[in-house]
mmCIF file of C-alpha atoms in Angstrom:
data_model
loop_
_atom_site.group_PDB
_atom_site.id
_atom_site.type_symbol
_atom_site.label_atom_id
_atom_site.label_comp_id
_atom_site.label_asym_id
_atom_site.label_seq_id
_atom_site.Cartn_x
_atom_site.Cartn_y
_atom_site.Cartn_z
ATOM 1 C CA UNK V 159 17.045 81.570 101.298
ATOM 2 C CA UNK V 160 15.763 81.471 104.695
ATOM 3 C CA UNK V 161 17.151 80.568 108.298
ATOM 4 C CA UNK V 162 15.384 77.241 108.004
ATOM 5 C CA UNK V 163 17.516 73.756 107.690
ATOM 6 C CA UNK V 164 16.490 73.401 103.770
ATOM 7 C CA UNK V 165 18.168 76.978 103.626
ATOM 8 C CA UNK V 166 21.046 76.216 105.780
ATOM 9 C CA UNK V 167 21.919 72.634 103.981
ATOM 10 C CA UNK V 168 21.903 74.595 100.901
ATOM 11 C CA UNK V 169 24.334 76.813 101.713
ATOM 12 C CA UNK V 170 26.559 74.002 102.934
ATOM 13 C CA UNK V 171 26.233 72.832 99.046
ATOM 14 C CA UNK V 172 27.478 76.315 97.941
ATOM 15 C CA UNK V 173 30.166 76.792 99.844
ATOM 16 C CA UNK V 174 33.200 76.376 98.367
ATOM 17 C CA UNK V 175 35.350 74.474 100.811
ATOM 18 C CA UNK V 176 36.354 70.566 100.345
ATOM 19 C CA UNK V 177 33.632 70.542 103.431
ATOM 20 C CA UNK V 178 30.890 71.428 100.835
ATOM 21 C CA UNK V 179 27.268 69.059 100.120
ATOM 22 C CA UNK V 180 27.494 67.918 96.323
ATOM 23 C CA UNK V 181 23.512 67.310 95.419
ATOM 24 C CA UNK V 182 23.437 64.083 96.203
ATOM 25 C CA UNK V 183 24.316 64.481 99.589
ATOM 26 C CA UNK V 184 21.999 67.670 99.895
ATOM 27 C CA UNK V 185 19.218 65.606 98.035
ATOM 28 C CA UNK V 186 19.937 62.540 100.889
ATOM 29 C CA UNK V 187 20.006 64.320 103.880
ATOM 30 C CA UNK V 188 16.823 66.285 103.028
ATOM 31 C CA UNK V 189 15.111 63.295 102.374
ATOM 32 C CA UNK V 190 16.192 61.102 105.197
ATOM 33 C CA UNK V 191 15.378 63.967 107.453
ATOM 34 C CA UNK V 192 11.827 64.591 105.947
ATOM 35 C CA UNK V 193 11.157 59.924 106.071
ATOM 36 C CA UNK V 194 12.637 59.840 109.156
ATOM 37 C CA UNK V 195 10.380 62.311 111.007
ATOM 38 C CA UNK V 196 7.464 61.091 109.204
ATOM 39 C CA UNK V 197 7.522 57.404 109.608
ATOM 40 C CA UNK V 198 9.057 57.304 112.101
ATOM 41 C CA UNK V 199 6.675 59.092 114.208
ATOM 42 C CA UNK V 200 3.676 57.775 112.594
ATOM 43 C CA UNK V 201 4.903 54.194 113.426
ATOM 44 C CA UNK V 202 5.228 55.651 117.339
ATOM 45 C CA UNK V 203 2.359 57.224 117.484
ATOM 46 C CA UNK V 204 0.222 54.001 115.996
ATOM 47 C CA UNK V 205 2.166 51.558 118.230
ATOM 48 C CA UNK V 206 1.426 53.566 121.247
ATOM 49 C CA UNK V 207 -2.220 53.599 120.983
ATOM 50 C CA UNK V 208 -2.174 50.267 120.427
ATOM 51 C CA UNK V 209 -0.137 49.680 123.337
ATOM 52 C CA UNK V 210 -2.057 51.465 125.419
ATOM 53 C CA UNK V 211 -5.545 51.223 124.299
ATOM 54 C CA UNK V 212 -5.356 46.984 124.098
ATOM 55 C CA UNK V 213 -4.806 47.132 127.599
ATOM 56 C CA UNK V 214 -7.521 49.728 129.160
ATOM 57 C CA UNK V 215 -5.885 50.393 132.692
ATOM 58 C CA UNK V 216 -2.844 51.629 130.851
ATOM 59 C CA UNK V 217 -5.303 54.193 128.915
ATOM 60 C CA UNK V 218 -7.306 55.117 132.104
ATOM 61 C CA UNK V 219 -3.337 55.989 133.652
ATOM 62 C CA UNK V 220 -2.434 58.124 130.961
ATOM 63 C CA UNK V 221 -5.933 60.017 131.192
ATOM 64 C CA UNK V 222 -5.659 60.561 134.714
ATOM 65 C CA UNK V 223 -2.318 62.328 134.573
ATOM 66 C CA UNK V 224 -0.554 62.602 131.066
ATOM 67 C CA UNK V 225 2.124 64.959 131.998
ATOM 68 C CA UNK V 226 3.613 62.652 134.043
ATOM 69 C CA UNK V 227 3.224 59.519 131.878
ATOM 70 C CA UNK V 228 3.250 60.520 128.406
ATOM 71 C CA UNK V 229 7.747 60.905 128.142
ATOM 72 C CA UNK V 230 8.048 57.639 129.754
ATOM 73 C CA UNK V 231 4.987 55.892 127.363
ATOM 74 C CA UNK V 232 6.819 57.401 124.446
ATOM 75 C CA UNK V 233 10.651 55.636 125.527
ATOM 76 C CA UNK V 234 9.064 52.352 126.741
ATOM 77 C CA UNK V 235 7.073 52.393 123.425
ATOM 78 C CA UNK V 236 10.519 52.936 121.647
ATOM 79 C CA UNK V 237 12.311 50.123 124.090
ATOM 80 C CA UNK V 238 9.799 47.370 123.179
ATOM 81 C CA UNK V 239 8.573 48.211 119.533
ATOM 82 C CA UNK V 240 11.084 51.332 117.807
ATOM 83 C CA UNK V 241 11.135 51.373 114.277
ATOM 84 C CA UNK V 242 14.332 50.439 113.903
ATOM 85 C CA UNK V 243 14.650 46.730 115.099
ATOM 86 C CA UNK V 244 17.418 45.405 112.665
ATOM 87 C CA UNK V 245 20.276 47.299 110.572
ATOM 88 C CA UNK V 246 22.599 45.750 108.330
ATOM 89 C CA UNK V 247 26.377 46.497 109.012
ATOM 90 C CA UNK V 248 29.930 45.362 107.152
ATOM 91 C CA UNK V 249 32.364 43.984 109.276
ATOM 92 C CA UNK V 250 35.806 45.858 108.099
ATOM 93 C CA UNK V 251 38.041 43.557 109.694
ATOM 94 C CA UNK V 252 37.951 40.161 111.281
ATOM 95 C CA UNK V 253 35.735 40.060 114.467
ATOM 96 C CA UNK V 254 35.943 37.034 116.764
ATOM 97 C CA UNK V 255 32.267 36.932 118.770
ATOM 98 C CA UNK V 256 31.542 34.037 121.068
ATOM 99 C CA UNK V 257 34.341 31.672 119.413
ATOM 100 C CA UNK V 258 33.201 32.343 115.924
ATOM 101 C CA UNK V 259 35.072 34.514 113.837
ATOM 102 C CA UNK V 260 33.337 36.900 111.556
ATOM 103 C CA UNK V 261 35.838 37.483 108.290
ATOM 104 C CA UNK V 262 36.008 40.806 106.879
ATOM 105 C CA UNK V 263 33.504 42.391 104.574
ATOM 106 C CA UNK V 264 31.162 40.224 105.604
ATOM 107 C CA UNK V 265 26.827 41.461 106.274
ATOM 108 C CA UNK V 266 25.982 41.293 110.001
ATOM 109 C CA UNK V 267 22.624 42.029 111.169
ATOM 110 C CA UNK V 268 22.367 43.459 114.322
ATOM 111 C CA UNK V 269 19.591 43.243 116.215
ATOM 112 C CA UNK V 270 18.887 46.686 117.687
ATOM 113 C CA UNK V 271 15.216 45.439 119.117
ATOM 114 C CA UNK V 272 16.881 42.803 120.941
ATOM 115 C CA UNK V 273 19.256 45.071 122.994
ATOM 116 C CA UNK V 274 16.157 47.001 124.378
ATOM 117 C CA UNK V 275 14.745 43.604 125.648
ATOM 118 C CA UNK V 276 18.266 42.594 127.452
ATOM 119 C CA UNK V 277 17.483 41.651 130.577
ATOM 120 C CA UNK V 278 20.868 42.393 132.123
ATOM 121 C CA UNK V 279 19.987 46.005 131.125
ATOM 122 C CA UNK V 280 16.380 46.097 131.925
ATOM 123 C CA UNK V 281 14.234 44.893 134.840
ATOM 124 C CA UNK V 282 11.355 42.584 133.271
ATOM 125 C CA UNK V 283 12.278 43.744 129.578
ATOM 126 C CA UNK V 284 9.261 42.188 127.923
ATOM 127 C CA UNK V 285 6.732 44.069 130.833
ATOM 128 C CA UNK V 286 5.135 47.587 129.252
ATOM 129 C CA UNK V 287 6.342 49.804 132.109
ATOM 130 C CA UNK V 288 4.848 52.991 132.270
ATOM 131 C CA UNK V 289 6.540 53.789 135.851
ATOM 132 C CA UNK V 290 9.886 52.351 134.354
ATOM 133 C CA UNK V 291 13.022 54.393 135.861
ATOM 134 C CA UNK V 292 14.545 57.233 133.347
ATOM 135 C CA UNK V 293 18.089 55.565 133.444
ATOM 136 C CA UNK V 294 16.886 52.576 132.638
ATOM 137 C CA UNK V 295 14.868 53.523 129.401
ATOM 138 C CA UNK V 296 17.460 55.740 128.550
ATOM 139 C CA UNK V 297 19.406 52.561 127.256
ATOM 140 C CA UNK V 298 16.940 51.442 124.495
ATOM 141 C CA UNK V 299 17.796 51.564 121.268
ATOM 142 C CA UNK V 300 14.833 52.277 119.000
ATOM 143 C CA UNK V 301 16.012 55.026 117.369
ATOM 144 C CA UNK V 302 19.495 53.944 116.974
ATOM 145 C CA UNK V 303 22.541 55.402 118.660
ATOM 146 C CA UNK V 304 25.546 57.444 117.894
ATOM 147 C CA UNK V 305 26.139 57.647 113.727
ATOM 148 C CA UNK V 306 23.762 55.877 113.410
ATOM 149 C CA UNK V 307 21.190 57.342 115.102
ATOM 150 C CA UNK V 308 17.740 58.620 113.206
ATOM 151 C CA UNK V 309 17.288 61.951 112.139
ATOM 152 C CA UNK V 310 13.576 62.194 113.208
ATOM 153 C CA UNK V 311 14.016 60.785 116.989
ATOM 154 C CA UNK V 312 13.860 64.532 118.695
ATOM 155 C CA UNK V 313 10.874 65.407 116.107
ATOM 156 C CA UNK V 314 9.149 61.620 116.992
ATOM 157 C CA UNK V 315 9.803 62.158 120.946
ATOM 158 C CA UNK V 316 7.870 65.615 121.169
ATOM 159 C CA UNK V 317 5.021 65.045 118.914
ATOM 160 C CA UNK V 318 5.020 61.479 120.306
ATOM 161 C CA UNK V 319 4.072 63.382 123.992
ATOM 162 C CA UNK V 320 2.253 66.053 122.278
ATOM 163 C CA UNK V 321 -0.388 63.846 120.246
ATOM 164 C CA UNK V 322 -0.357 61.338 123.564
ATOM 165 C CA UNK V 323 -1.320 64.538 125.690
ATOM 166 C CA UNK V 324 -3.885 65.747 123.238
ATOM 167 C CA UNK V 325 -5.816 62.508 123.061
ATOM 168 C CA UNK V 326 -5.958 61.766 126.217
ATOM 169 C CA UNK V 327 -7.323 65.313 126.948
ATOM 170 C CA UNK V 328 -9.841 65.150 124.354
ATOM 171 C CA UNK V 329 -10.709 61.164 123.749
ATOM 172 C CA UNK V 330 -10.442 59.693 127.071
ATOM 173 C CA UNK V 331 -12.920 57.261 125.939
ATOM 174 C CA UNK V 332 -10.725 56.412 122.765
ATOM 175 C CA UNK V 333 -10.965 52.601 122.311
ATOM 176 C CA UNK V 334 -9.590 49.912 119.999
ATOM 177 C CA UNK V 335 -12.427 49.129 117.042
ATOM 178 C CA UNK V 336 -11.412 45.887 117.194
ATOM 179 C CA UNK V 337 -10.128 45.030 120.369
ATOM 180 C CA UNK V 338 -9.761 41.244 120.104
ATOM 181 C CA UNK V 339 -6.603 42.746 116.761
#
Protein backbone atom coordinates (compact mmCIF):
# COMPACT_ATOMS: atom_id res chain seq x y z
CA UNK A 1 0.00 0.00 0.00
CA UNK A 2 0.94 3.39 -0.90
CA UNK A 3 0.55 7.02 0.65
CA UNK A 4 -2.27 7.62 -1.78
CA UNK A 5 -6.13 8.02 -0.46
CA UNK A 6 -7.09 4.36 -1.95
CA UNK A 7 -4.11 3.28 0.40
CA UNK A 8 -5.01 5.38 3.27
CA UNK A 9 -9.00 4.43 3.19
CA UNK A 10 -7.80 0.98 3.25
CA UNK A 11 -6.07 1.11 6.16
CA UNK A 12 -8.97 2.83 7.87
CA UNK A 13 -10.86 -0.65 6.90
CA UNK A 14 -8.07 -2.62 8.70
CA UNK A 15 -7.81 -1.04 11.62
CA UNK A 16 -9.21 -2.55 14.33
CA UNK A 17 -10.97 0.15 16.29
CA UNK A 18 -15.01 0.56 16.41
CA UNK A 19 -13.74 3.72 14.09
CA UNK A 20 -12.85 1.15 11.33
CA UNK A 21 -14.44 1.23 7.24
CA UNK A 22 -16.40 -2.20 6.82
CA UNK A 23 -16.28 -2.70 2.72
CA UNK A 24 -19.16 -1.18 2.07
CA UNK A 25 -18.24 1.96 3.37
CA UNK A 26 -14.62 1.64 1.81
CA UNK A 27 -16.36 0.48 -1.52
CA UNK A 28 -18.81 3.94 -1.15
CA UNK A 29 -16.48 6.41 -0.39
CA UNK A 30 -14.09 5.30 -3.17
CA UNK A 31 -16.68 5.48 -5.53
CA UNK A 32 -18.39 8.67 -4.62
CA UNK A 33 -15.00 10.23 -4.58
CA UNK A 34 -13.93 8.82 -8.07
CA UNK A 35 -18.19 10.09 -9.66
CA UNK A 36 -17.93 13.01 -7.91
CA UNK A 37 -14.67 14.36 -9.40
CA UNK A 38 -15.57 13.06 -12.68
CA UNK A 39 -18.99 14.32 -13.34
CA UNK A 40 -18.89 16.68 -11.59
CA UNK A 41 -16.19 18.44 -13.32
CA UNK A 42 -17.12 17.35 -16.68
CA UNK A 43 -20.62 18.94 -16.13
CA UNK A 44 -18.45 22.37 -15.09
CA UNK A 45 -16.28 22.30 -17.54
CA UNK A 46 -19.19 21.75 -20.45
CA UNK A 47 -21.46 24.38 -18.82
CA UNK A 48 -18.73 26.87 -18.80
CA UNK A 49 -17.93 26.82 -22.37
CA UNK A 50 -21.23 27.07 -23.07
CA UNK A 51 -21.61 29.91 -20.89
CA UNK A 52 -19.03 31.62 -22.17
CA UNK A 53 -18.71 30.79 -25.73
CA UNK A 54 -22.83 31.59 -26.44
CA UNK A 55 -22.05 34.91 -25.50
CA UNK A 56 -18.63 35.97 -27.43
CA UNK A 57 -17.60 39.15 -25.32
CA UNK A 58 -17.51 36.89 -22.31
CA UNK A 59 -14.94 34.55 -24.38
CA UNK A 60 -12.92 37.54 -25.80
CA UNK A 61 -12.65 38.61 -21.59
CA UNK A 62 -11.41 35.44 -20.56
CA UNK A 63 -8.77 35.42 -23.55
CA UNK A 64 -7.55 38.69 -22.79
CA UNK A 65 -6.66 37.94 -19.20
CA UNK A 66 -7.56 34.37 -17.80
CA UNK A 67 -5.72 34.57 -14.61
CA UNK A 68 -7.80 37.01 -13.42
CA UNK A 69 -11.16 35.67 -14.67
CA UNK A 70 -10.97 32.07 -14.82
CA UNK A 71 -11.68 31.46 -10.39
CA UNK A 72 -14.49 33.78 -10.60
CA UNK A 73 -15.98 32.05 -14.19
CA UNK A 74 -15.60 28.76 -12.42
CA UNK A 75 -17.90 30.00 -8.94
CA UNK A 76 -20.40 32.05 -11.03
CA UNK A 77 -20.64 28.94 -13.31
CA UNK A 78 -21.28 26.88 -10.04
CA UNK A 79 -23.83 29.82 -8.61
CA UNK A 80 -26.07 29.73 -11.72
CA UNK A 81 -25.79 26.06 -13.13
CA UNK A 82 -23.77 23.51 -10.24
CA UNK A 83 -24.51 20.07 -10.56
CA UNK A 84 -26.20 19.74 -7.68
CA UNK A 85 -29.54 21.76 -8.01
CA UNK A 86 -31.95 19.55 -5.85
CA UNK A 87 -31.25 16.91 -2.91
CA UNK A 88 -33.73 14.97 -1.21
CA UNK A 89 -33.72 15.24 2.69
CA UNK A 90 -36.01 13.49 5.71
CA UNK A 91 -37.40 15.74 8.03
CA UNK A 92 -36.65 13.96 11.63
CA UNK A 93 -38.99 15.92 13.51
CA UNK A 94 -41.85 18.27 12.89
CA UNK A 95 -40.75 21.51 11.06
CA UNK A 96 -43.17 24.44 10.89
CA UNK A 97 -42.01 26.62 7.51
CA UNK A 98 -44.09 29.58 6.45
CA UNK A 99 -47.33 28.37 8.51
CA UNK A 100 -47.19 24.89 7.16
CA UNK A 101 -46.01 22.25 9.20
CA UNK A 102 -43.85 19.57 7.76
CA UNK A 103 -44.57 16.12 9.96
CA UNK A 104 -41.76 13.96 10.66
CA UNK A 105 -40.20 11.49 8.30
CA UNK A 106 -41.50 13.14 5.69
CA UNK A 107 -39.20 13.74 1.80
CA UNK A 108 -38.36 17.45 1.34
CA UNK A 109 -36.65 18.60 -1.64
CA UNK A 110 -34.55 21.34 -1.26
CA UNK A 111 -33.72 23.38 -3.80
CA UNK A 112 -29.97 24.04 -3.62
CA UNK A 113 -30.01 25.93 -7.29
CA UNK A 114 -32.49 28.23 -6.01
CA UNK A 115 -30.43 29.55 -3.02
CA UNK A 116 -27.59 30.61 -5.48
CA UNK A 117 -30.22 32.73 -7.42
CA UNK A 118 -31.58 34.51 -4.01
CA UNK A 119 -31.62 37.81 -4.62
CA UNK A 120 -31.34 38.94 -1.01
CA UNK A 121 -27.93 37.17 -1.23
CA UNK A 122 -26.86 38.13 -4.64
CA UNK A 123 -26.88 41.37 -6.66
CA UNK A 124 -28.77 40.56 -10.10
CA UNK A 125 -28.68 36.65 -9.36
CA UNK A 126 -29.84 35.59 -12.80
CA UNK A 127 -26.85 38.11 -14.56
CA UNK A 128 -23.49 35.84 -15.56
CA UNK A 129 -21.04 38.01 -13.62
CA UNK A 130 -17.64 37.50 -14.40
CA UNK A 131 -16.48 40.69 -12.20
CA UNK A 132 -18.93 39.38 -9.40
CA UNK A 133 -17.36 40.18 -5.77
CA UNK A 134 -15.56 36.98 -3.98
CA UNK A 135 -17.92 37.27 -0.86
CA UNK A 136 -20.66 37.26 -2.73
CA UNK A 137 -20.01 34.02 -4.85
CA UNK A 138 -18.68 32.52 -1.97
CA UNK A 139 -22.42 31.90 -0.87
CA UNK A 140 -23.53 29.63 -3.80
CA UNK A 141 -24.31 26.42 -3.29
CA UNK A 142 -23.46 24.22 -6.27
CA UNK A 143 -21.47 21.92 -4.73
CA UNK A 144 -23.37 21.59 -1.61
CA UNK A 145 -22.30 22.71 1.84
CA UNK A 146 -21.21 21.31 5.10
CA UNK A 147 -22.05 17.19 5.27
CA UNK A 148 -23.27 17.43 2.55
CA UNK A 149 -20.93 18.88 0.54
CA UNK A 150 -19.35 16.94 -2.76
CA UNK A 151 -16.32 15.14 -2.63
CA UNK A 152 -15.02 16.33 -6.07
CA UNK A 153 -15.63 20.31 -5.53
CA UNK A 154 -11.67 21.09 -4.72
CA UNK A 155 -10.73 18.54 -7.73
CA UNK A 156 -13.74 20.40 -10.09
CA UNK A 157 -12.52 24.07 -8.91
CA UNK A 158 -8.75 23.58 -10.06
CA UNK A 159 -9.14 21.69 -13.19
CA UNK A 160 -12.23 23.88 -13.78
CA UNK A 161 -9.40 27.06 -13.91
CA UNK A 162 -6.83 24.87 -15.31
CA UNK A 163 -8.77 23.58 -18.55
CA UNK A 164 -10.44 27.39 -18.68
CA UNK A 165 -6.72 28.75 -18.73
CA UNK A 166 -5.53 26.23 -21.24
CA UNK A 167 -8.21 26.94 -23.80
CA UNK A 168 -8.19 30.18 -23.75
CA UNK A 169 -4.36 30.13 -24.27
CA UNK A 170 -4.51 27.80 -27.04
CA UNK A 171 -8.23 28.20 -28.77
CA UNK A 172 -8.96 31.76 -28.45
CA UNK A 173 -10.96 31.38 -31.48
CA UNK A 174 -12.96 28.37 -29.87
CA UNK A 175 -16.62 28.85 -30.93
CA UNK A 176 -19.99 27.16 -30.40
CA UNK A 177 -20.74 24.64 -33.64
CA UNK A 178 -24.01 25.50 -33.30
CA UNK A 179 -24.42 28.71 -31.89
CA UNK A 180 -28.16 29.32 -32.34
CA UNK A 181 -28.17 25.54 -29.32
Amino acid sequence: LGEDVVSLLIRARDDESDQALNDTELVSVVTQSLVGGIDTTGALIARMAYLLLSVRERWDRLCADPDKYAATIVEETLRMHGPIRCVGRTTTRDVEIAGTTIPAGSLVLLHTGSASRDPAAFEDPERFDMERSGAEVGQQLGLGRGTHFCLGAPFARVAGRVVLKALAERLPDLRLADPDM
